[in-house]
C-alpha cells in the first residue's frame, strides 16, 4: 500500500504472522466438528488458538468463545445479561455503537454513565447510582470499555469492577481497542465479560472473542449446532481464528508502544493552536485525537488523504455521518468536536509516518487559515 496509514483504530494492517497462519489454514480442509483426521486437524488449530487468546484475555481457554468480531462479542455479553434477568443497563456514554445500540435494542432500560471533560467515566456517579439500585431492575449490568476508540482514553476499569462487585453486578469490558496494546487480563481487571477483536491488533476482520468469568452466564445467541460449547452455533471460522491467534501471539511478544512519537507530534500541533483531546487522561500510546479549531474534520481528512496520509474523523463507524461524535459530545466539546480527527498508529508504524502526518497537517492548516483570512468579513 502506498501512502502513510495512520488509521489503526479503524483497522490494522494484517501482521505477516497472521497472514501466514490464515493462508496455511485456508489451504487445509476440515470441519472442526468432524471426527476424521482432517476434522481433528482443524479442531487442533481452533483449540490452540483458544489457548493463545486465553493468554491475551486471561482465564482458562474454556472461557473463550469465538465470535464474528467485537460487535458480536459485545452483543453476546449484553444479550446474555438481559436474558438472565438484567432489566436496566448502565453503559458509559462513550461506548462504541456496538454496545450502545445493542443495549438500546435489548429491551432493557438504558442509562448512560457520564464522563468528565477528559473522557474518563465518572465512577462517583456509578457508585451513587448503584447504591440506590432497585431490586425490580434485576442484577446491575455495567459496560465500561477499556480504551476509547476515538480518543484512546483509558478507563478506570479495575476501580469500576470493585464498585460493580460490591453491588453484585456484572461488569462488561469492551477491550477491542486495548487488546495487544495494554494489559487485557480480564481477571486482573475484574471484568465478568471482556470482548476483543482480531482486526485491531493485526489479525483479520470478522473474528473476535468474548471471555467470561464465573459471575457471568452466557446464553446461546445463535441456534443450530453445538459449536463453542453450545454458546455460538455455526462452523468456526478456522482460518480467521488461527490468524487471530497468530496476531495475538505477535502482539503479546512485542514491547508496549511508547507515546514519545505521538507526544512530539501533539506538541507541534498544539503550538499552532490545535486542541489535544483527552490530554489530561491516560491514553493509548498509539492514538492522537486532535482538533484544529475552525477546520472541519471531513475537510482535514480529505486534504490529508490527498497528501497521502490516511486518518479518520471521529470513529470510522460514524465517519461519513453528519452528526457529531457522541464520544466528543459526551466530553462536552461542543463545536470543537466537528474539527477533531483521529490519528492512530500501530505495529508497522514508524517515526517517519508520524513526521509525514505532522508536515501534511501543518500545511493543510496553514492553507485553511490563509483561505479564511483572505475571505472578506461578512
Ligand atoms: N468496540 C470498539 C471499541 C471498536 O472500536 C470496534 C470497532 O471499531 C468494535 C467494538 C467493533 O468491533 P468489530 O469491528 O470487530 O465488530
XYZ file of C-alpha atoms in Angstrom, residues 166-317:
152
model
C -19.918 -4.550 45.748
C -23.389 -4.293 44.167
C -23.232 -7.925 42.966
C -23.368 -6.662 39.393
C -21.915 -7.776 36.054
C -19.138 -5.674 34.520
C -18.665 -5.971 30.782
C -15.469 -4.586 29.289
C -15.071 -3.832 25.599
C -11.311 -4.277 25.228
C -11.358 -4.166 21.420
C -9.019 -1.162 21.183
C -6.883 -2.103 24.175
C -6.069 -5.719 23.316
C -2.467 -6.119 22.255
C -1.752 -2.543 23.317
C -2.413 -2.724 27.061
C -2.842 -5.497 29.604
C -6.259 -7.001 28.880
C -6.300 -9.749 31.506
C -9.985 -9.975 32.402
C -9.232 -11.426 35.828
C -6.680 -8.762 36.713
C -9.179 -6.121 35.571
C -12.108 -7.676 37.440
C -14.201 -7.972 34.255
C -17.034 -10.506 34.206
C -17.064 -10.495 30.412
C -14.483 -8.978 28.073
C -14.649 -8.534 24.297
C -11.766 -8.460 21.802
C -11.498 -8.275 18.012
C -8.748 -9.601 15.743
C -8.553 -6.808 13.195
C -7.479 -4.089 15.605
C -4.332 -5.962 16.559
C -3.161 -7.157 13.168
C -5.450 -10.116 12.582
C -8.221 -10.440 10.006
C -11.580 -8.690 10.039
C -14.620 -10.753 11.000
C -13.278 -12.634 14.011
C -13.258 -11.816 17.702
C -13.858 -13.383 21.077
C -15.676 -12.993 24.349
C -14.255 -14.306 27.590
C -16.390 -14.773 30.673
C -15.767 -15.297 34.364
C -17.680 -17.335 36.954
C -20.101 -14.500 37.752
C -21.419 -14.277 34.174
C -23.791 -16.706 32.493
C -23.725 -16.745 28.714
C -26.785 -17.746 26.774
C -26.932 -19.176 23.287
C -27.119 -16.305 20.811
C -27.436 -18.420 17.682
C -29.213 -21.713 17.331
C -28.062 -24.687 15.317
C -25.039 -26.864 16.005
C -23.343 -27.227 19.368
C -20.171 -25.311 18.453
C -18.387 -23.207 21.081
C -19.835 -25.485 23.799
C -23.326 -24.605 22.700
C -22.776 -20.869 23.071
C -22.444 -19.970 19.409
C -23.755 -22.254 16.715
C -22.109 -22.305 13.288
C -18.986 -23.806 11.760
C -15.985 -21.991 13.170
C -14.028 -19.512 11.046
C -10.966 -21.744 11.346
C -8.589 -19.669 9.208
C -9.680 -16.420 10.834
C -9.348 -17.888 14.308
C -5.867 -19.267 13.567
C -4.804 -15.883 12.181
C -6.306 -14.067 15.181
C -4.204 -16.247 17.477
C -1.045 -15.609 15.446
C -1.663 -11.856 15.623
C -2.312 -12.043 19.366
C 0.909 -14.006 19.949
C 2.877 -11.438 17.951
C 1.227 -8.532 19.778
C 1.949 -10.069 23.178
C 5.586 -10.658 22.337
C 6.411 -7.119 21.229
C 7.279 -4.270 23.598
C 4.499 -1.853 24.516
C 4.306 1.157 22.197
C 5.805 4.297 23.685
C 3.893 7.559 23.374
C 7.022 9.604 22.528
C 6.333 9.911 18.765
C 2.690 10.759 19.311
C 3.537 13.293 22.026
C 6.156 15.033 19.881
C 3.529 15.466 17.162
C 0.968 16.717 19.672
C 3.391 19.372 20.928
C 3.998 20.709 17.391
C 0.312 20.821 16.539
C -0.545 22.476 19.827
C 1.978 25.210 19.117
C -0.144 26.020 16.036
C -3.344 26.256 18.076
C -4.584 22.657 17.926
C -6.522 21.166 20.822
C -5.406 17.731 22.031
C -8.460 15.811 23.143
C -8.258 13.783 26.347
C -4.822 15.219 27.031
C -5.334 15.220 30.784
C -6.082 11.486 30.981
C -4.007 8.339 30.435
C -4.348 7.345 26.761
C -3.317 4.564 24.422
C 0.160 5.422 23.150
C -0.896 4.890 19.541
C -3.815 7.342 19.452
C -3.946 11.096 18.916
C -7.314 12.819 18.798
C -6.691 16.394 17.755
C -8.915 19.303 16.769
C -7.949 22.194 14.527
C -10.436 24.894 15.566
C -12.408 26.141 12.570
C -11.132 23.455 10.203
C -13.854 20.923 9.510
C -12.762 17.347 10.275
C -14.017 15.901 6.974
C -12.030 18.536 5.040
C -8.926 17.741 7.081
C -9.282 14.036 6.345
C -9.645 14.783 2.631
C -6.668 17.119 2.411
C -4.521 14.696 4.392
C -5.602 11.898 2.078
C -4.570 13.988 -0.940
C -1.188 14.344 0.748
C -1.025 10.546 1.093
C -1.848 10.316 4.809
C -4.829 8.241 5.945
C -6.573 9.164 9.196
C -10.222 9.411 10.203
C -12.707 11.918 11.525
C -14.107 10.640 14.798
C -14.665 6.921 14.807
C -14.557 5.091 11.491
C -18.023 3.694 12.049
